[in-house]
mmCIF file of C-alpha atoms in Angstrom:
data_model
loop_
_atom_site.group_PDB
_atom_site.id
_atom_site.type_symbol
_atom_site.label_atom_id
_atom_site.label_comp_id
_atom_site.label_asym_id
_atom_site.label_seq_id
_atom_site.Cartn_x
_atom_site.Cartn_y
_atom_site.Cartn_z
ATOM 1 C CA UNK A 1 -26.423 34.121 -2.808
ATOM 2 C CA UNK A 2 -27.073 35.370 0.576
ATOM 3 C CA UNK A 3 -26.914 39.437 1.412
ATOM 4 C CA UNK A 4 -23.534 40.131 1.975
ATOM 5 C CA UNK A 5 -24.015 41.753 4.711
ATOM 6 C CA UNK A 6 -25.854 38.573 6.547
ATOM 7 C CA UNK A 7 -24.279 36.585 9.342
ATOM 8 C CA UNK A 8 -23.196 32.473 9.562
ATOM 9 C CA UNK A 9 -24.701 30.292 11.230
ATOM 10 C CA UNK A 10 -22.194 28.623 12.960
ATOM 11 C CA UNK A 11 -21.809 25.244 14.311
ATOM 12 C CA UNK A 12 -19.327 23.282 15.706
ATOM 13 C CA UNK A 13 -20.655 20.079 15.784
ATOM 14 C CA UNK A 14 -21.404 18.657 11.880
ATOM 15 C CA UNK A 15 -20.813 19.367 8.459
ATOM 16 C CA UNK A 16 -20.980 17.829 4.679
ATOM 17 C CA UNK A 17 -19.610 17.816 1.539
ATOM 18 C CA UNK A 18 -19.891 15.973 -1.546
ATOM 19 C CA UNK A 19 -17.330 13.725 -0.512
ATOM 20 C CA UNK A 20 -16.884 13.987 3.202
ATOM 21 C CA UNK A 21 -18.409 14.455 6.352
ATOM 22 C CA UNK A 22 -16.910 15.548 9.180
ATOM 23 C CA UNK A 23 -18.361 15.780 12.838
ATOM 24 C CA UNK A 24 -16.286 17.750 15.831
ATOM 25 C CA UNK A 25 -13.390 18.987 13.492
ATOM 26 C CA UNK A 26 -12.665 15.015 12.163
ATOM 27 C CA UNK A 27 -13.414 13.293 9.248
ATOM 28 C CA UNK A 28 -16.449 11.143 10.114
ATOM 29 C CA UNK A 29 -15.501 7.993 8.156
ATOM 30 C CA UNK A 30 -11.740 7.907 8.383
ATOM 31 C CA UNK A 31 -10.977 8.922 12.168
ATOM 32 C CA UNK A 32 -14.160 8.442 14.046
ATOM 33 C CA UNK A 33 -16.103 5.584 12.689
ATOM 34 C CA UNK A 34 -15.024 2.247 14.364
ATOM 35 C CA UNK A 35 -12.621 4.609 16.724
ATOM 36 C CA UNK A 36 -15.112 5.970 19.030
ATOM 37 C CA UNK A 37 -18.051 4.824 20.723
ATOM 38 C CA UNK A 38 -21.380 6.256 20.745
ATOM 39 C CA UNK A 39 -21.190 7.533 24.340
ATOM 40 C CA UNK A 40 -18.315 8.698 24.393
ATOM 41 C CA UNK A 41 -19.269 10.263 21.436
ATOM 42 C CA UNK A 42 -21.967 12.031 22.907
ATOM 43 C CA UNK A 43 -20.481 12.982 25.512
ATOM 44 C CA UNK A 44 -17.892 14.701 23.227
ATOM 45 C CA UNK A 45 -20.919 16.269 21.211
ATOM 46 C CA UNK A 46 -22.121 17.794 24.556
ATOM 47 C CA UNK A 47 -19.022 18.473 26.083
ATOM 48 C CA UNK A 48 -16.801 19.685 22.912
ATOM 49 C CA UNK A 49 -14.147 17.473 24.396
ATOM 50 C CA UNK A 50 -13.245 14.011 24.040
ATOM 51 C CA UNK A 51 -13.510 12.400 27.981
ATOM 52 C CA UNK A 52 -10.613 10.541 29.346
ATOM 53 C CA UNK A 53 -10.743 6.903 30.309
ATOM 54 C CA UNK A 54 -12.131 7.929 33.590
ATOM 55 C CA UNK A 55 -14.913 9.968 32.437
ATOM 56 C CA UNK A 56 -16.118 7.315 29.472
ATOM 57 C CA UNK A 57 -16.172 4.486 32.230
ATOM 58 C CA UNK A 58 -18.348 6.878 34.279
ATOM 59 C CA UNK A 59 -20.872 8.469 31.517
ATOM 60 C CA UNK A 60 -21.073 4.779 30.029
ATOM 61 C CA UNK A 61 -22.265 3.169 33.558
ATOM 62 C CA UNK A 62 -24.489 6.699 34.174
ATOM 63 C CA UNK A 63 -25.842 5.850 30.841
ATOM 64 C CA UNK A 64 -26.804 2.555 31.645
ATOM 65 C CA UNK A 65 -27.787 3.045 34.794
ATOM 66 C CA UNK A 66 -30.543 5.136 33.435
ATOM 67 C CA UNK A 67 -31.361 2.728 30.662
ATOM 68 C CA UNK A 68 -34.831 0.884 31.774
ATOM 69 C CA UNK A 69 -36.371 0.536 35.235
ATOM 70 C CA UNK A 70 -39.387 -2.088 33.440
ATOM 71 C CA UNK A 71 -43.187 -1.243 33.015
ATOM 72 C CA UNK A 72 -42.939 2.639 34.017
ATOM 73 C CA UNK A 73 -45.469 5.111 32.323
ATOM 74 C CA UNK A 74 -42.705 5.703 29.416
ATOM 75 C CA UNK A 75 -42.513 2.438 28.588
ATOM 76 C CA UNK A 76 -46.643 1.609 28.641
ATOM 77 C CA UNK A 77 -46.760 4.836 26.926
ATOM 78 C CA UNK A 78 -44.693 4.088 23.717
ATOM 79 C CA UNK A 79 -46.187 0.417 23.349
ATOM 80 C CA UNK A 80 -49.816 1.676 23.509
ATOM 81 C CA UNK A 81 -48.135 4.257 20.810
ATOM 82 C CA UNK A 82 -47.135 1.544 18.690
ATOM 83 C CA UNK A 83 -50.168 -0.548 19.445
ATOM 84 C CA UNK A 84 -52.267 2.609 17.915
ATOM 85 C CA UNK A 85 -49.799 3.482 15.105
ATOM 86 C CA UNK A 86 -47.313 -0.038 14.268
ATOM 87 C CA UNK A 87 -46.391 1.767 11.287
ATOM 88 C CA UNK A 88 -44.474 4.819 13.195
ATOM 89 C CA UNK A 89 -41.969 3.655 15.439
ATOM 90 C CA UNK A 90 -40.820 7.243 15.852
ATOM 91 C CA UNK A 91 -44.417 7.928 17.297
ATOM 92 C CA UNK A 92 -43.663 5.444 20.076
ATOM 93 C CA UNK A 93 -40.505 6.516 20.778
ATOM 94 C CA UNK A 94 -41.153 10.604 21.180
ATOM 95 C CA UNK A 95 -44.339 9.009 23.369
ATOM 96 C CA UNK A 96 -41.880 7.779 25.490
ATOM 97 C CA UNK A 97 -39.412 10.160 25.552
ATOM 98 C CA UNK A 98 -42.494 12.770 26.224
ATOM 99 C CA UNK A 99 -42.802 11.502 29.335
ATOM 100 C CA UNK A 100 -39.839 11.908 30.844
ATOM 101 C CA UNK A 101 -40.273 14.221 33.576
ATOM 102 C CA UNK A 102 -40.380 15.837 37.116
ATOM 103 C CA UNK A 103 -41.660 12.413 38.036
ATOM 104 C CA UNK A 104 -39.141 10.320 36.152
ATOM 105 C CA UNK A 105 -35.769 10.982 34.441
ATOM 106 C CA UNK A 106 -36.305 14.640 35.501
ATOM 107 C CA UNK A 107 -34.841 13.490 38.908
ATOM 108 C CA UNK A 108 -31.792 13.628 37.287
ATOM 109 C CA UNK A 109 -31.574 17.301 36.335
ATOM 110 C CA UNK A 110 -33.240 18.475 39.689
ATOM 111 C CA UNK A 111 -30.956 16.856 41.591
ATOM 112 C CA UNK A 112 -27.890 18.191 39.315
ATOM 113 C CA UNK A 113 -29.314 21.935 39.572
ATOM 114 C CA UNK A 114 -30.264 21.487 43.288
ATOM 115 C CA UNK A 115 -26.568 20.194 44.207
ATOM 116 C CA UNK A 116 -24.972 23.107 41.637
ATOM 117 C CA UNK A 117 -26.954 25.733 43.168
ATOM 118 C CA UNK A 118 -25.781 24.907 46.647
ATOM 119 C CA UNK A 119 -22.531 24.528 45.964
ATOM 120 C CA UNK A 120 -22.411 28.028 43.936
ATOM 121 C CA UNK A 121 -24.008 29.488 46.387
ATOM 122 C CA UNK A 122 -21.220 28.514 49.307
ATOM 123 C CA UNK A 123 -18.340 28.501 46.643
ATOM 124 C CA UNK A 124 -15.524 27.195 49.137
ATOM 125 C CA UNK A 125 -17.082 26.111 52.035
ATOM 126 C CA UNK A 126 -15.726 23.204 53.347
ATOM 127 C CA UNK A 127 -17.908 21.536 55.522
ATOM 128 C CA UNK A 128 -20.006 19.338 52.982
ATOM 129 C CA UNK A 129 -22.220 17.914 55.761
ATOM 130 C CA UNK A 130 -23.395 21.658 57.342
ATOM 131 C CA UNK A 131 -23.895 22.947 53.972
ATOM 132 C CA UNK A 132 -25.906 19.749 53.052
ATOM 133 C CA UNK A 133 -28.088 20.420 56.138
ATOM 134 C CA UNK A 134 -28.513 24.117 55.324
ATOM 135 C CA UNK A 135 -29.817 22.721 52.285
ATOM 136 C CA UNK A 136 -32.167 20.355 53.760
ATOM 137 C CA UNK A 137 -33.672 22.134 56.178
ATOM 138 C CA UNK A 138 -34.464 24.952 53.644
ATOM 139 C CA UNK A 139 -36.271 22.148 51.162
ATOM 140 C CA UNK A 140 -38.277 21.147 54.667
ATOM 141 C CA UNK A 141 -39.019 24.771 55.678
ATOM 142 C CA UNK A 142 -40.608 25.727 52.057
ATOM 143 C CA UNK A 143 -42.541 22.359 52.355
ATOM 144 C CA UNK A 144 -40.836 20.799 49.339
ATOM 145 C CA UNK A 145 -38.987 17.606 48.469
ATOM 146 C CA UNK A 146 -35.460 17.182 48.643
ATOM 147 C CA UNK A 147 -33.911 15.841 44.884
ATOM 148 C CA UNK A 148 -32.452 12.722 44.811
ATOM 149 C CA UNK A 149 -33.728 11.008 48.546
ATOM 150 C CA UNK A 150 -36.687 8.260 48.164
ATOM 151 C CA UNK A 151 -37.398 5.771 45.818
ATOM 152 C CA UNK A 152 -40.422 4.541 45.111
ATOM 153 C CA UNK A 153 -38.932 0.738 45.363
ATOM 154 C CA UNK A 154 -35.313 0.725 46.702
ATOM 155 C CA UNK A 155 -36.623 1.953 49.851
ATOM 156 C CA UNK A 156 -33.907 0.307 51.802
ATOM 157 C CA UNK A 157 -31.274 1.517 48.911
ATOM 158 C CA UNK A 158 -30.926 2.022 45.294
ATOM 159 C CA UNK A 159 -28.293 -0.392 44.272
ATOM 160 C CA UNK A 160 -26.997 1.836 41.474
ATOM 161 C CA UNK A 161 -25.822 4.206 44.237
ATOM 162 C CA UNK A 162 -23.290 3.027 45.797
ATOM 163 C CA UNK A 163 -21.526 1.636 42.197
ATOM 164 C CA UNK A 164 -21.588 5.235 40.544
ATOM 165 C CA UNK A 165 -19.438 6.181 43.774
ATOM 166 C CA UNK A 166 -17.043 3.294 43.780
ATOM 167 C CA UNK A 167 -16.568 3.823 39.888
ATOM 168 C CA UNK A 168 -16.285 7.635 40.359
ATOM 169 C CA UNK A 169 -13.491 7.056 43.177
ATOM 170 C CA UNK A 170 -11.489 4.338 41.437
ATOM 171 C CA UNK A 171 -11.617 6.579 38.221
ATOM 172 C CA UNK A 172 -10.739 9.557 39.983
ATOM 173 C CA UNK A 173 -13.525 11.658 38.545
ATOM 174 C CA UNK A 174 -15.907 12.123 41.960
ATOM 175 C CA UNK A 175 -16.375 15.755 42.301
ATOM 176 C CA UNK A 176 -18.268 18.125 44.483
ATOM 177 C CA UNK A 177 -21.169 17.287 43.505
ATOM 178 C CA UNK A 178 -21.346 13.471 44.155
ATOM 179 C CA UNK A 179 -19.978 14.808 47.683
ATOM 180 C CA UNK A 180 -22.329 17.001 48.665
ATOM 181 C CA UNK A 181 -25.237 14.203 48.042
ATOM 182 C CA UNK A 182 -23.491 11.861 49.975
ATOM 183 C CA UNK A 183 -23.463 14.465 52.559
ATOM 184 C CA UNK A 184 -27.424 15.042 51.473
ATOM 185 C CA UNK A 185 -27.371 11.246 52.459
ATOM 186 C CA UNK A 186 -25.758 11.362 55.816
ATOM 187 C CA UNK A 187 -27.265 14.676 57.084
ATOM 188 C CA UNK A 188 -30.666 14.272 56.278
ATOM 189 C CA UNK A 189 -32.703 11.489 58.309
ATOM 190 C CA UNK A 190 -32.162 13.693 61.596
ATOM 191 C CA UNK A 191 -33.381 16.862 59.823
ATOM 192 C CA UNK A 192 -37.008 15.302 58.273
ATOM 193 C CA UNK A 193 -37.006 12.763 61.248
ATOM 194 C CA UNK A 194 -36.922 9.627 58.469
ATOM 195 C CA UNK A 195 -34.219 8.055 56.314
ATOM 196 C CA UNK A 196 -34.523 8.125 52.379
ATOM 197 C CA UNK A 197 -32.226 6.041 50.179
ATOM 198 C CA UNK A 198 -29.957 8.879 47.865
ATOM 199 C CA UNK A 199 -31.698 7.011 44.486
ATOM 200 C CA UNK A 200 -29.947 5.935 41.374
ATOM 201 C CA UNK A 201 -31.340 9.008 39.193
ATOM 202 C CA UNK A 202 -30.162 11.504 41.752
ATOM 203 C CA UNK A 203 -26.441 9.839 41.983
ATOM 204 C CA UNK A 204 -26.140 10.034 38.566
ATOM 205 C CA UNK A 205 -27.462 13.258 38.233
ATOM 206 C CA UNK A 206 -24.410 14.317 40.592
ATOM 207 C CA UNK A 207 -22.058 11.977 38.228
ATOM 208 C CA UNK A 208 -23.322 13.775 35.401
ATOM 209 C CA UNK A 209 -22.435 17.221 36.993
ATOM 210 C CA UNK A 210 -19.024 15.863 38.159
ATOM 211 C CA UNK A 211 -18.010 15.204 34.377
ATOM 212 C CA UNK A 212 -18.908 19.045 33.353
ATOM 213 C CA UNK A 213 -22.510 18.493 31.808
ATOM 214 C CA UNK A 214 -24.672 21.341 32.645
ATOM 215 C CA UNK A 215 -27.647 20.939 34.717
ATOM 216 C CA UNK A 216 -29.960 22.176 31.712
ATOM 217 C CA UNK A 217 -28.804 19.629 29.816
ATOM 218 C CA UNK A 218 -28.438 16.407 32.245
ATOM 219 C CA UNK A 219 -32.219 15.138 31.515
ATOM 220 C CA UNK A 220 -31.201 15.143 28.236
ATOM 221 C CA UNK A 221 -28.466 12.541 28.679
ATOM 222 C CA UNK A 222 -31.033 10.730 31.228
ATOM 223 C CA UNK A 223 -33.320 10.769 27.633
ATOM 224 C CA UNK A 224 -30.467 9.365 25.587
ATOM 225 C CA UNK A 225 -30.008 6.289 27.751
ATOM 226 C CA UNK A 226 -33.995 5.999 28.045
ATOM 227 C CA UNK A 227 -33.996 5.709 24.469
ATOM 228 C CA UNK A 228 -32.199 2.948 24.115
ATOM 229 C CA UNK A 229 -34.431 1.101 26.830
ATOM 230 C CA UNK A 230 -37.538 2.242 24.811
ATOM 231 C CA UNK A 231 -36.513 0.642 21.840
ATOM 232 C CA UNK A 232 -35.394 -2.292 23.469
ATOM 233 C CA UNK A 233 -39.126 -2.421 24.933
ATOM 234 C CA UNK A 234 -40.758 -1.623 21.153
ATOM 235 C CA UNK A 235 -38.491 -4.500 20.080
ATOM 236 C CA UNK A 236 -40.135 -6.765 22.893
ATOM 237 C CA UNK A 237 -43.794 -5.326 21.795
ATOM 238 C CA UNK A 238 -43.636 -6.054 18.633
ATOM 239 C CA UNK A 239 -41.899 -10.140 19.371
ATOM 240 C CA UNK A 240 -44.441 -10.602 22.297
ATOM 241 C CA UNK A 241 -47.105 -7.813 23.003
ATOM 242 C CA UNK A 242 -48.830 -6.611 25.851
ATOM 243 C CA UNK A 243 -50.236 -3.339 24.689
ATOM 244 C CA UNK A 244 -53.370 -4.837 23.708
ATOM 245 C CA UNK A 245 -53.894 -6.721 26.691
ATOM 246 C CA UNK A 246 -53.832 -3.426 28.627
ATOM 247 C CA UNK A 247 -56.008 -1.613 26.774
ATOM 248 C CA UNK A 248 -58.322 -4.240 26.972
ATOM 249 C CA UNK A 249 -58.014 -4.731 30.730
ATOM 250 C CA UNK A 250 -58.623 -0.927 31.216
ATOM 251 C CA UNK A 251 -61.639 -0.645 28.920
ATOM 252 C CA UNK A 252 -63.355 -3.317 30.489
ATOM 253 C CA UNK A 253 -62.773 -2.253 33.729
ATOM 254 C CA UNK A 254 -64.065 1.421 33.116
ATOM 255 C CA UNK A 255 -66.656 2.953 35.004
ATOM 256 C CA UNK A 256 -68.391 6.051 33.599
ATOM 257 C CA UNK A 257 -69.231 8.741 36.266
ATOM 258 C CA UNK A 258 -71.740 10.874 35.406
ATOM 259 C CA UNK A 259 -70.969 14.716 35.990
ATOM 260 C CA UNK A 260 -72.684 16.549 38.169
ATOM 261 C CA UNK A 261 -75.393 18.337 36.223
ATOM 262 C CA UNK A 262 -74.937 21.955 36.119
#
């Protein structure tokens, strides 16, 4: 027995008995299996709230928007884990998931916090396209990047972009935040002098904001759709494999440089 004086852990989220197991207040097998889908689901695990029709259509098409973008350094990373280690398939995956950062995924959560910040910041102000060059020319003025412009291969647009808006409108879920990137959008090619596509991680970082998710805990969601694309790759690896071949290719193509003595 525990000291009587010690204090519960509590949780909303998941709990068991012998003969049931219920998850957000329901009873797991009776009202919630073959009722609700996984993302809306988690959505409701994140959000403590079950989304409308609006929201689900949105998170679902952020989720797979975010899904796979091909032979990025998460995927080559989890099949060179499972080329290594075939028996761990969870090895592969947390390789993959490992890597999603400032450089990929993470757009998603900068973006989010860089949008939320500005908008807290001028709580009111109306004029999305001044405040959205405020913002721009402070990111140019401290010499660093602006979340959510530039693409390493949409350069002339990411084509998830402009379908998280239309769904957003036609659902009537847009918020602030998917406005103020548009504005981001519009403002920003006089300001740095060039013009950057808004990309697909940024837009649905702004969705993502729009439906309530917290900024800390949109990469997160970004991980939860790359995890299905990771195991969609492993699946590929494992029916036709090109782990191998790149190790191979980089081993025989490496060139020892000797330090510099001393």
């Amino acid at each position: 027995m525990p000291p009587a004086d010690a204090e519960p852990y509590r949780t909303s989220l998941g709990t068991s008995s012998p003969d049931a197991i219920r998850l957000l207040g329901h009873d797991l097998t009776e009202e919630l299996m073959g009722s609700v889908s996984f993302a809306d689901l988690a959505f409701w695990l994140v959000a403590l709230r079950r989304p409308t029709a609006g929201e689900s259509r949105l998170f679902n098409a952020v989720l797979v928007a975010l899904t796979d973008h091909g032979f990025t350094p998460i995927v080559l990373a989890a099949r060179l884990t499972l080329l290594g280690a075939p028996e761990a398939v969870q090895g592969a995956m947390a390789a993959g998931l490992l890597g999603g950062g400032s450089r990929f995924l993470g757009t998603t959560e900068d973006t989010a916090a860089f949008l939320a910040d500005g908008l807290a910041r001028e709580a009111g102000r109306a004029d999305l396209d001044a405040l959205a060059a405020d913002l721009v020319r402070e990111r140019k003025a401290a010499h660093r990047t602006v979340p959510g412009l530039g693409h390493p291969l949409h350069k002339d647009g990411d084509p998830r972009t402009s379908v998280i808006h239309r769904i957003a409108e036609e659902e009537g879920v847009a918020g602030p935040h998917l406005a103020l990137l548009a504005a981001v959008g519009r403002v920003h090619p006089a300001i740095l002098g060039r013009t950057l596509p808004v990309n697909g991680a940024g837009v649905c970082g702004a969705a993502l904001a729009d439906l309530g998710i917290p900024p800390g805990l949109v990469r997160g969601v970004a991980l939860v759709a790359r995890s299905a694309g990771i195991l969609g790759h492993l699946a590929e690896e494992m029916r036709d494999p090109i782990g191998r071949r790149v190790y191979d290719s980089v081993d025989r193509n490496a060139e020892y440089v000797a330090p510099d003595p001393g």
